[in-house]
PDB file of C-alpha atoms in Angstrom:
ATOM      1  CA  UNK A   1      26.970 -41.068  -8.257  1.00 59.00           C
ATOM      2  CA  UNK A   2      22.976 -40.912  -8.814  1.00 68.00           C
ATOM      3  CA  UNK A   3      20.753 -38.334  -6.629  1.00 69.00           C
ATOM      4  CA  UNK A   4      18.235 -40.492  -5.241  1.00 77.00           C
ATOM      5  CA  UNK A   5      15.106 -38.656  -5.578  1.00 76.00           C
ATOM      6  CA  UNK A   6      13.475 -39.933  -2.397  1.00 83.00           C
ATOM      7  CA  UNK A   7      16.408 -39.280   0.119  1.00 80.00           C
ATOM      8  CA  UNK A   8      17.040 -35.913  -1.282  1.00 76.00           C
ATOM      9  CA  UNK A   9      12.868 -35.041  -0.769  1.00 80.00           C
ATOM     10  CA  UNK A  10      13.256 -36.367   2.606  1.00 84.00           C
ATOM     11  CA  UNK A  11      16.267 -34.029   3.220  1.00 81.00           C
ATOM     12  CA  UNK A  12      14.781 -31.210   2.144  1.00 80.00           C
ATOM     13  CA  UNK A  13      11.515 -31.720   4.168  1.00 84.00           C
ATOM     14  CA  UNK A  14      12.992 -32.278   7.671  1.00 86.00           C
ATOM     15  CA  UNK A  15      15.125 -28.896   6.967  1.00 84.00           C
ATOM     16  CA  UNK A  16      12.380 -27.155   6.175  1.00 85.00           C
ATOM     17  CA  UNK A  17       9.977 -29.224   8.633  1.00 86.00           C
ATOM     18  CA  UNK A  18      12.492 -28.314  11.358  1.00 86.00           C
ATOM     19  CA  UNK A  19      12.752 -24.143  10.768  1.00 85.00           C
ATOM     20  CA  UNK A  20       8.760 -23.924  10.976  1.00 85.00           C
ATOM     21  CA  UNK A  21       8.603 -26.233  14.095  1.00 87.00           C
ATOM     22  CA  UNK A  22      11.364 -23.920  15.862  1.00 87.00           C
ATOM     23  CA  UNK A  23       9.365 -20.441  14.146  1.00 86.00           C
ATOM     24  CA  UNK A  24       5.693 -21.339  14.852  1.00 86.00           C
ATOM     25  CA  UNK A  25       6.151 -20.688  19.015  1.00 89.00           C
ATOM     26  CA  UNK A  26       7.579 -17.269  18.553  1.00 86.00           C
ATOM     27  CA  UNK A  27       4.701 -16.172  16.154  1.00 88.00           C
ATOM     28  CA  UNK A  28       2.125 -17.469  18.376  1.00 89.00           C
ATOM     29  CA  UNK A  29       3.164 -16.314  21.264  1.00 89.00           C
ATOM     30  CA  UNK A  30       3.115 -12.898  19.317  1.00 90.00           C
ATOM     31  CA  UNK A  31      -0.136 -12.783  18.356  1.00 88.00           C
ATOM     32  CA  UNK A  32      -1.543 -14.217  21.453  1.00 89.00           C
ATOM     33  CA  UNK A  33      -0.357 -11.492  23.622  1.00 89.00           C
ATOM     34  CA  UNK A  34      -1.388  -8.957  20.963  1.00 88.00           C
ATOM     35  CA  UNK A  35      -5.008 -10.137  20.528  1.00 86.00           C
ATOM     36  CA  UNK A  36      -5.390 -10.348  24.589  1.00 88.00           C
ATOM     37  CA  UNK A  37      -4.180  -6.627  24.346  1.00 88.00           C
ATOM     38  CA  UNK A  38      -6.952  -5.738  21.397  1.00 85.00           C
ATOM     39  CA  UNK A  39      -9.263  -7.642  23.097  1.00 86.00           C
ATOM     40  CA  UNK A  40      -8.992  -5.725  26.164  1.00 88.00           C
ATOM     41  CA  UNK A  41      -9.328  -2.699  24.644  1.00 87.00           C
ATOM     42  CA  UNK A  42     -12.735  -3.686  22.953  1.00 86.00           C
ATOM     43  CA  UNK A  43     -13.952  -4.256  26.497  1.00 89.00           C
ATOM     44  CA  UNK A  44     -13.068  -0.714  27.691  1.00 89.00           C
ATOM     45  CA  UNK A  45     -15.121   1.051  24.772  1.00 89.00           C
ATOM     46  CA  UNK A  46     -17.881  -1.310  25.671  1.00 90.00           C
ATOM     47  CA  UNK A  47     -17.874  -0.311  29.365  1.00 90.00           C
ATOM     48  CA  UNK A  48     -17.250   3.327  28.206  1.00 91.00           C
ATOM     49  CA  UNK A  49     -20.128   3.443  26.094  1.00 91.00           C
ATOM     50  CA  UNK A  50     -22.171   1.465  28.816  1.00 92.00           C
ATOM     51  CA  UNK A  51     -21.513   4.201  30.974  1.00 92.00           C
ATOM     52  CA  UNK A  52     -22.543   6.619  28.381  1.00 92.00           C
ATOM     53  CA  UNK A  53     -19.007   8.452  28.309  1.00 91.00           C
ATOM     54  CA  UNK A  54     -18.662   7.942  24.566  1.00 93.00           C
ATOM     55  CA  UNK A  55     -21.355   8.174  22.055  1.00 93.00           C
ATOM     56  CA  UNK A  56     -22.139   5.850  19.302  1.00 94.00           C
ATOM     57  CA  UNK A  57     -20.006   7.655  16.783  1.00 95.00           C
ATOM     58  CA  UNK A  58     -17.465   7.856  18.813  1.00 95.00           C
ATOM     59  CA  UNK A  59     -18.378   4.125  19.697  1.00 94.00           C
ATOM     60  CA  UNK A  60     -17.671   3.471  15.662  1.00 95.00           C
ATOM     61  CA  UNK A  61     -14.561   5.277  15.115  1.00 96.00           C
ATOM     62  CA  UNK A  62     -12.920   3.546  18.358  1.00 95.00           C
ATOM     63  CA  UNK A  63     -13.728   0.337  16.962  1.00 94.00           C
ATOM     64  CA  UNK A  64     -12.463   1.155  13.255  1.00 95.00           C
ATOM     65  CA  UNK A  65      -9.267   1.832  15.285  1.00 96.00           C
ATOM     66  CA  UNK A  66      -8.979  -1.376  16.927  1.00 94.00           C
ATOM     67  CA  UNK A  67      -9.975  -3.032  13.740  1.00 94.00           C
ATOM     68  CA  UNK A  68      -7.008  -1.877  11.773  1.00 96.00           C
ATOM     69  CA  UNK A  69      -4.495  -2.059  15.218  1.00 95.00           C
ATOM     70  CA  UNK A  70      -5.889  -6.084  14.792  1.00 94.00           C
ATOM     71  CA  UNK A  71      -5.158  -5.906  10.920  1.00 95.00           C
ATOM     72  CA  UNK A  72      -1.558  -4.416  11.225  1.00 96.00           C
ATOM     73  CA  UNK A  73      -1.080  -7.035  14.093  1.00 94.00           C
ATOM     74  CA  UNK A  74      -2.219  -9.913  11.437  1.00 92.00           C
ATOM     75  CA  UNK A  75      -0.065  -8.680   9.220  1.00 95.00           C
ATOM     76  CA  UNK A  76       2.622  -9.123  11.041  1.00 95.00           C
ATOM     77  CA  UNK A  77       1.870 -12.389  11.656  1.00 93.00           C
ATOM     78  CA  UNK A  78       1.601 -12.998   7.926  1.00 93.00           C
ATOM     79  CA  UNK A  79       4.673 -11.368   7.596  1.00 95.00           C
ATOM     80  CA  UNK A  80       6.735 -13.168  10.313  1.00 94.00           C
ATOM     81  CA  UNK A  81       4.878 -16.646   8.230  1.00 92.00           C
ATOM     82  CA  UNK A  82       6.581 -16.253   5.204  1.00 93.00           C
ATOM     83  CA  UNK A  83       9.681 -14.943   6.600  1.00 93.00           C
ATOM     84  CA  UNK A  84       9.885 -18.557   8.396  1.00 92.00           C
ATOM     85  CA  UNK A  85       8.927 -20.091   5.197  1.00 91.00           C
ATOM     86  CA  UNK A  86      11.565 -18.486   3.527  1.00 92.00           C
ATOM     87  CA  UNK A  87      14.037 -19.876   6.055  1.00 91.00           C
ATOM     88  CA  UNK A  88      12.695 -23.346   5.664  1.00 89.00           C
ATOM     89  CA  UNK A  89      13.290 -23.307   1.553  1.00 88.00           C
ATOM     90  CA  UNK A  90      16.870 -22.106   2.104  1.00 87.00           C
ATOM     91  CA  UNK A  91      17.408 -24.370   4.637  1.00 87.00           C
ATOM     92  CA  UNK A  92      15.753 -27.237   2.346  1.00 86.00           C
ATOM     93  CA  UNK A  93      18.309 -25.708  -0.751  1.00 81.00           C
ATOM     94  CA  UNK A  94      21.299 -25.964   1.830  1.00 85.00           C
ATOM     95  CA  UNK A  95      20.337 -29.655   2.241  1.00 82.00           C
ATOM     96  CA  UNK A  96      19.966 -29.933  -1.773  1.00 77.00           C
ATOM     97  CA  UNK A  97      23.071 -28.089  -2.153  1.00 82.00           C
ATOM     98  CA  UNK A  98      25.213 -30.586  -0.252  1.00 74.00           C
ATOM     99  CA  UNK A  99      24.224 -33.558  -1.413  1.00 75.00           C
ATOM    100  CA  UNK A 100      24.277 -32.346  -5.132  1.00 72.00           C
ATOM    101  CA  UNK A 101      28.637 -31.416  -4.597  1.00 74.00           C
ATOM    102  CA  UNK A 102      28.498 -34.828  -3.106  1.00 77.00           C
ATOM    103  CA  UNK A 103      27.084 -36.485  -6.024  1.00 78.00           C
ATOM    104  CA  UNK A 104      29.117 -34.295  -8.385  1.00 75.00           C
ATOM    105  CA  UNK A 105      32.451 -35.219  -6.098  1.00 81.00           C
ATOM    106  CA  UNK A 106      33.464 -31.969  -5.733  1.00 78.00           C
ATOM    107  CA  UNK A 107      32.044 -28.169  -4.414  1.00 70.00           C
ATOM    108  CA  UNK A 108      30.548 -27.169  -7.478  1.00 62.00           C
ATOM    109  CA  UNK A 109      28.283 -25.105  -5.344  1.00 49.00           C
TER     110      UNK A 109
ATOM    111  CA  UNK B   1      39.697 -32.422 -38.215  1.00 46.00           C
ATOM    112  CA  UNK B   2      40.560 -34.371 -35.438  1.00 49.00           C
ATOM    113  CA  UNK B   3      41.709 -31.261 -33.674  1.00 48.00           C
ATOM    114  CA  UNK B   4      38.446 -29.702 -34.643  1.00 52.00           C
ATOM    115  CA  UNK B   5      36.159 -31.992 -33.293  1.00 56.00           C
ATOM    116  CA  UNK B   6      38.308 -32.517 -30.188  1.00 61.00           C
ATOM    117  CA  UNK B   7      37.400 -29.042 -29.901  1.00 56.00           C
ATOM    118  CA  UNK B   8      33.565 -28.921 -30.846  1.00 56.00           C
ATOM    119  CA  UNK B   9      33.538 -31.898 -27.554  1.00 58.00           C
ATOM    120  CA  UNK B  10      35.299 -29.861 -25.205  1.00 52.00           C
ATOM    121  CA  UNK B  11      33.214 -26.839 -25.986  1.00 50.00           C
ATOM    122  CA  UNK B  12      30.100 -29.042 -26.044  1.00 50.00           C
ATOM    123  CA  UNK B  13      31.332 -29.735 -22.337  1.00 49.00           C
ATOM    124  CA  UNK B  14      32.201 -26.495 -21.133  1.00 46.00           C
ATOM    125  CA  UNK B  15      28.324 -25.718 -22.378  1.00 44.00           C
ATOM    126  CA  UNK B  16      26.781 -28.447 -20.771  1.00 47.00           C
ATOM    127  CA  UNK B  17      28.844 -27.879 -17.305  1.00 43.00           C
ATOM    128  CA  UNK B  18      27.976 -23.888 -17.729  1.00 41.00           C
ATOM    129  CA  UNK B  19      24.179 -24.615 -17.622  1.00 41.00           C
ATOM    130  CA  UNK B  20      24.299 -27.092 -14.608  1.00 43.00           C
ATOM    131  CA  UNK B  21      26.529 -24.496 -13.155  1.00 42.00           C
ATOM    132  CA  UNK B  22      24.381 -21.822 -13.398  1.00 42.00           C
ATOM    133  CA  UNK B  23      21.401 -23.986 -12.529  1.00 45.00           C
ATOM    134  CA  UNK B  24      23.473 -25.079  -9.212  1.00 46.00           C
ATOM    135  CA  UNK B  25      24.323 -21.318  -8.706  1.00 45.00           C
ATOM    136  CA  UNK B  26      20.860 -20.934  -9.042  1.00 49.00           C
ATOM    137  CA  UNK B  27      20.081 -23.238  -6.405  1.00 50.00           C
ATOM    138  CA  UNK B  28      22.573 -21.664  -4.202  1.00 50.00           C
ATOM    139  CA  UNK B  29      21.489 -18.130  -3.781  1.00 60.00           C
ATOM    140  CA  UNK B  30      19.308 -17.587  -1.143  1.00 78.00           C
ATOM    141  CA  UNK B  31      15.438 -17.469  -1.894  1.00 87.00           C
ATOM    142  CA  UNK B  32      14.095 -14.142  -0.374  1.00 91.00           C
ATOM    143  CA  UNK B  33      10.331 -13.549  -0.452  1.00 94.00           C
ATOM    144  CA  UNK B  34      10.240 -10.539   1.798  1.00 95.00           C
ATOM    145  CA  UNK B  35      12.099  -7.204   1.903  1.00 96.00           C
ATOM    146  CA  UNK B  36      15.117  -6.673   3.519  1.00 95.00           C
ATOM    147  CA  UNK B  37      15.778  -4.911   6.831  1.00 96.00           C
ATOM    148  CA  UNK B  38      15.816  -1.364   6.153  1.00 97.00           C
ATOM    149  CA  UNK B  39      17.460   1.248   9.222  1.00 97.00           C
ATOM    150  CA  UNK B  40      15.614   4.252   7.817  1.00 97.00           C
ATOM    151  CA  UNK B  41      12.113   2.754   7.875  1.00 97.00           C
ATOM    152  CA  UNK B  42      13.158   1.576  11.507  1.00 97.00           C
ATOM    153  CA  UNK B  43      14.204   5.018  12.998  1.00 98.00           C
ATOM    154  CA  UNK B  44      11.548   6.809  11.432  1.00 98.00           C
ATOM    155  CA  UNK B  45       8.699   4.610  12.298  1.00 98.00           C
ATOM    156  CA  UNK B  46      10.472   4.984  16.012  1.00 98.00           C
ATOM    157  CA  UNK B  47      10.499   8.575  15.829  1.00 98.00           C
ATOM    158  CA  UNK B  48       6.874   8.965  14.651  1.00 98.00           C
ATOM    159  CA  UNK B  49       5.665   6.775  17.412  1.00 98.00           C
ATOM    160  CA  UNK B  50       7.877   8.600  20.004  1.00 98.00           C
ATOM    161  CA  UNK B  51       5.248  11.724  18.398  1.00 98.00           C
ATOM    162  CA  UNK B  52       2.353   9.698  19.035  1.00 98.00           C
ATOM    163  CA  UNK B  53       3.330   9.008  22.547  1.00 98.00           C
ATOM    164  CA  UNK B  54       4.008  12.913  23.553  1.00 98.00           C
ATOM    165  CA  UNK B  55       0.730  13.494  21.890  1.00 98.00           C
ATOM    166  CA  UNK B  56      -1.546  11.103  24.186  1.00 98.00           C
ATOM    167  CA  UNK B  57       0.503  12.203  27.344  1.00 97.00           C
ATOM    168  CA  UNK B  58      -0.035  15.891  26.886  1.00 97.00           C
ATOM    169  CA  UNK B  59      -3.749  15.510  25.424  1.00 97.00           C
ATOM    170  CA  UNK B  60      -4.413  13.688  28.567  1.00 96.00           C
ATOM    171  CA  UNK B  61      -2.944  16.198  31.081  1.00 96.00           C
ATOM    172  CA  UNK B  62      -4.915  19.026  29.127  1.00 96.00           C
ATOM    173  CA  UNK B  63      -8.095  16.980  28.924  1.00 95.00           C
ATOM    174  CA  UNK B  64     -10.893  18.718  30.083  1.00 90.00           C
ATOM    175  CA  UNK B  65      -9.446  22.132  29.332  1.00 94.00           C
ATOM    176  CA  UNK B  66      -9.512  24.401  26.110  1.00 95.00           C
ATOM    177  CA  UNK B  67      -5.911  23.336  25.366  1.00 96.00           C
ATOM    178  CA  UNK B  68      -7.318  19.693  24.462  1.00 96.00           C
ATOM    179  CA  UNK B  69      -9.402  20.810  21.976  1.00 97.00           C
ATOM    180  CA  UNK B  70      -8.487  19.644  17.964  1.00 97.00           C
ATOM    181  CA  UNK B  71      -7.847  23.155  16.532  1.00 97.00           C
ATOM    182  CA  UNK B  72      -4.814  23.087  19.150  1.00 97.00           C
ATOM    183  CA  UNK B  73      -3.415  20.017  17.388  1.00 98.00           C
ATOM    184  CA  UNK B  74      -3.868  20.767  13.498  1.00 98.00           C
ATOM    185  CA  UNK B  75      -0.310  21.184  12.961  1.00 98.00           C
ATOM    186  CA  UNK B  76       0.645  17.625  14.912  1.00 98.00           C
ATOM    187  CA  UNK B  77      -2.098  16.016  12.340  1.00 98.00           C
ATOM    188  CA  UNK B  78      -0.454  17.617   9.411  1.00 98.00           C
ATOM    189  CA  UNK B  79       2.834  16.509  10.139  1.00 98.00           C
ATOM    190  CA  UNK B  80       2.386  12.982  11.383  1.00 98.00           C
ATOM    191  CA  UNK B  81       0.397  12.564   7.923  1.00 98.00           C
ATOM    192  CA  UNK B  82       3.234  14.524   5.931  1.00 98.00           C
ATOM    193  CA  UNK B  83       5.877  11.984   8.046  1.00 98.00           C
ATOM    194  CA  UNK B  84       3.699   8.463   7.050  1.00 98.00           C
ATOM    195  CA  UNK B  85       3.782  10.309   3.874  1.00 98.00           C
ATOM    196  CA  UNK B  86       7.261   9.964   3.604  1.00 98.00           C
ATOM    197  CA  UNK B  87       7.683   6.110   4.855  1.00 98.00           C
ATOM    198  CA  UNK B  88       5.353   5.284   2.984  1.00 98.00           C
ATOM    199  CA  UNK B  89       7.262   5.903  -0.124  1.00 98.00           C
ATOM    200  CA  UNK B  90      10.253   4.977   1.040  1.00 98.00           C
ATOM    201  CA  UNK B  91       8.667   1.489   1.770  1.00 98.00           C
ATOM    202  CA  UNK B  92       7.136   1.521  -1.510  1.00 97.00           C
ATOM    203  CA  UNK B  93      10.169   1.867  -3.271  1.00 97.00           C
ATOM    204  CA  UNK B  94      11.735  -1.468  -2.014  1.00 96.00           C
ATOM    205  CA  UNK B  95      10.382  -4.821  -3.466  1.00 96.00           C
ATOM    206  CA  UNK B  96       8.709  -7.547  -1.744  1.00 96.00           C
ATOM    207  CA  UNK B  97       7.545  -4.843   0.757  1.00 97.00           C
ATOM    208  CA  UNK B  98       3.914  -5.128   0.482  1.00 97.00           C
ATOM    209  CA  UNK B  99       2.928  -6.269   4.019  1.00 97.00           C
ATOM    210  CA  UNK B 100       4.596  -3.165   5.186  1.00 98.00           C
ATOM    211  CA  UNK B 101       2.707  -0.583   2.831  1.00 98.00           C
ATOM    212  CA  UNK B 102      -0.292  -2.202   3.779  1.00 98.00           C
ATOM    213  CA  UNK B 103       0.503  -1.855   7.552  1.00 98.00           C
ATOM    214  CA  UNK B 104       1.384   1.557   6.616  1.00 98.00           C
ATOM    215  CA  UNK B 105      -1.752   2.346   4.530  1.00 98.00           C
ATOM    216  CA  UNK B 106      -3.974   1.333   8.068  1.00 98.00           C
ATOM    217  CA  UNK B 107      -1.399   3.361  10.491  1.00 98.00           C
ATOM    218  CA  UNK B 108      -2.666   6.238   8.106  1.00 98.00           C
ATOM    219  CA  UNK B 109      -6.224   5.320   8.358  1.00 98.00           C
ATOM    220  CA  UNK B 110      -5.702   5.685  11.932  1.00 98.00           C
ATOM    221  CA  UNK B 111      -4.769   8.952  12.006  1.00 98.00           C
ATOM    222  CA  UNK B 112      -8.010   9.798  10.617  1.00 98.00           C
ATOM    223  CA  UNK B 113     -10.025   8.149  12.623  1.00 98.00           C
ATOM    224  CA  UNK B 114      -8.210   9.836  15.598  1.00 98.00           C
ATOM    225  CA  UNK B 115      -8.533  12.856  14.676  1.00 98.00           C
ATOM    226  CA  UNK B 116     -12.251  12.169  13.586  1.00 98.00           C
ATOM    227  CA  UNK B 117     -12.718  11.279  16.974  1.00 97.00           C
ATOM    228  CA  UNK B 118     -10.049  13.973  18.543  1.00 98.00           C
ATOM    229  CA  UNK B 119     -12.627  16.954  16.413  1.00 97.00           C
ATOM    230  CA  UNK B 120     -15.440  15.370  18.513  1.00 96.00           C
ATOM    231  CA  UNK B 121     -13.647  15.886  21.049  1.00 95.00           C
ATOM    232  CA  UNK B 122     -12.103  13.938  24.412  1.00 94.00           C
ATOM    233  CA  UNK B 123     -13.907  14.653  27.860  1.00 90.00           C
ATOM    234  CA  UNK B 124     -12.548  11.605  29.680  1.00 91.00           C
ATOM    235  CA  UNK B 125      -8.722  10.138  30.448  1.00 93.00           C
ATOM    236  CA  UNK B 126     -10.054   6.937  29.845  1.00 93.00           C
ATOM    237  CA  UNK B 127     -11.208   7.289  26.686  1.00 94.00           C
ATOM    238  CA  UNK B 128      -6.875   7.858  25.848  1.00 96.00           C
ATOM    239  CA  UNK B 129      -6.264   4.779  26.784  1.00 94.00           C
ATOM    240  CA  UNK B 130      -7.715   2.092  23.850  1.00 94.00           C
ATOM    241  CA  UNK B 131      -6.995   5.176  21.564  1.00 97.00           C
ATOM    242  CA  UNK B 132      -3.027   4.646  23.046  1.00 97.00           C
ATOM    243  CA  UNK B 133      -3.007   1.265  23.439  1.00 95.00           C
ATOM    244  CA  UNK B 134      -4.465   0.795  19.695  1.00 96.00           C
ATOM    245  CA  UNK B 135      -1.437   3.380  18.275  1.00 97.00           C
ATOM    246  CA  UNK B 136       1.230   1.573  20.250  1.00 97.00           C
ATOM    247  CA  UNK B 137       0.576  -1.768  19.309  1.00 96.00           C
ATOM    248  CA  UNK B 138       0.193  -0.718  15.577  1.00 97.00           C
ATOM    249  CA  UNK B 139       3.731   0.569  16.037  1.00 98.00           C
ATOM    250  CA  UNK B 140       4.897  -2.196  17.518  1.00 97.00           C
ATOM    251  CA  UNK B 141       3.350  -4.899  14.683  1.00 97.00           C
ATOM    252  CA  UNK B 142       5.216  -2.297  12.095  1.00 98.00           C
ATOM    253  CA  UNK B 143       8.607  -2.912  14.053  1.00 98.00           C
ATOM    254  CA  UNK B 144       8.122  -6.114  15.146  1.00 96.00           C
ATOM    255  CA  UNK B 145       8.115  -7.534  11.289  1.00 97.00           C
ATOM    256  CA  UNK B 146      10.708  -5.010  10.517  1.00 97.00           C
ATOM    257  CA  UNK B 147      13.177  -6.280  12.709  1.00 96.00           C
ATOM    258  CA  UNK B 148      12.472  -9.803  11.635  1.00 95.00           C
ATOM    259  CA  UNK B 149      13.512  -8.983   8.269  1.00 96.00           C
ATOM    260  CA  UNK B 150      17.165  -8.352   9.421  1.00 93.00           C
ATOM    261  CA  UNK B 151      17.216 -12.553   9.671  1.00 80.00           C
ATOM    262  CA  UNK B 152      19.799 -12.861  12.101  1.00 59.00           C
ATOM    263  CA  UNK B 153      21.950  -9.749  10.035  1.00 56.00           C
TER     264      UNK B 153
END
């Protein structure tokens, strides 16, 4: 029995299509909450140096901190990204996989 | 001769199927593009942060006072750098683990800047708490992706 090219694309796509779509909320909601966090801590040092209660050095190395908290956060992000995409090309090889021991007519894999 | 080349087919067979095995085989392992969960990284990334929390609540009941100052926290400095250190190579050793190192790398970067800022000195409680909020999240974006690597484990 011949693979037909076109089903087995369209398999692997809504397996994959279907991990990301069920991934994306968590990672959003993620990085949503952490920015609001980072962003309200950006608004402190500006009141604080407002108020002259932190210098502009001190200013600089308060922001250098939040700039790498927002980095690592990113990263994350990034991280928690390819970790779904990973999911969605095994799931897309699990689709691949059974319709290949179909065609073959019996569980070669 | 007959028996001979009934033999060179079947072997020619056993070839062919022993490639589109493998190939198949190939197909069937899992893909894995980042590293795996690792308990040690977990537990001592918890532990360090459980350090940076005793260090923000005792700086900020001694704020104010002589005990605050830096040269009363050398020795915290040195070890949370010594600990990161540590991770660090532990993270480094396992492949596909380059998001971690890098979050790593700016955790360290951190500490620097802290204690930049802690040798300058802090005269006001609020001033802790961007500096804490800042270390916990960090800690909590190293975690967070650590944890997802366990995928369901």
């Amino acid at each position: 029995m011949a693979i037909k090219v076109s089903s087995l694309a369209k398999e692997m796509f809504e397996a994959s299509r279907t991990v990301l779509e069920d991934s994306w909320p968590e990672i959003k909601d993620y990085a949503k909450a952490e920015f609001k966090k980072i962003a309200e801590s950006m608004a402190m040092i500006a009141r604080l140096r407002a108020a002259g209660k932190l210098t502009q050095k001190k200013a600089r190395l308060h922001l250098e901190i939040q700039k790498n908290a927002s980095r690592m956060v990113l990263l994350t992000v990034e991280g928690l990204g390819i970790i779904a995409v990973e999911r969605a090309i095994n799931a897309a090889l699990g689709a691949v996989r059974d319709t290949v021991n179909t065609a073959v007519g019996f569980r070669l894999v | 001769m007959r028996a001979s080349g009934g033999f060179a087919a079947k072997m020619g067979s056993a070839l062919r199927l022993t490639v589109v095995a493998t190939a198949l085989i190939g197909l069937g392992c899992q893909v894995k593009l980042v590293a795996d969960y690792d308990e040690i990284t977990d537990r001592s990334v918890t532990a360090l942060q459980r350090e940076f929390e005793r260090f923000f609540v005792e700086v900020e009941r001694k704020i104010g006072t002589p005990e605050a100052d830096h040269a009363n926290y050398v020795d915290f400095y040195d070890g949370v750098r010594a600990e990161l250190g540590v991770i660090r190579v532990r993270a480094a050793a396992r492949p596909k683990n380059e998001i971690t190192i890098r979050q790593l790398d700016l955790l360290a970067e951190n500490v620097d800047n802290l204690e930049a800022l802690h040798e300058l000195g802090f005269d006001d409680p609020e001033e802790l708490e961007p500096l804490r909020s800042a270390f916990q999240q960090s800690f909590q974006a190293i975690l967070t992706l650590e944890l997802a690597k366990k995928r369901g484990q």
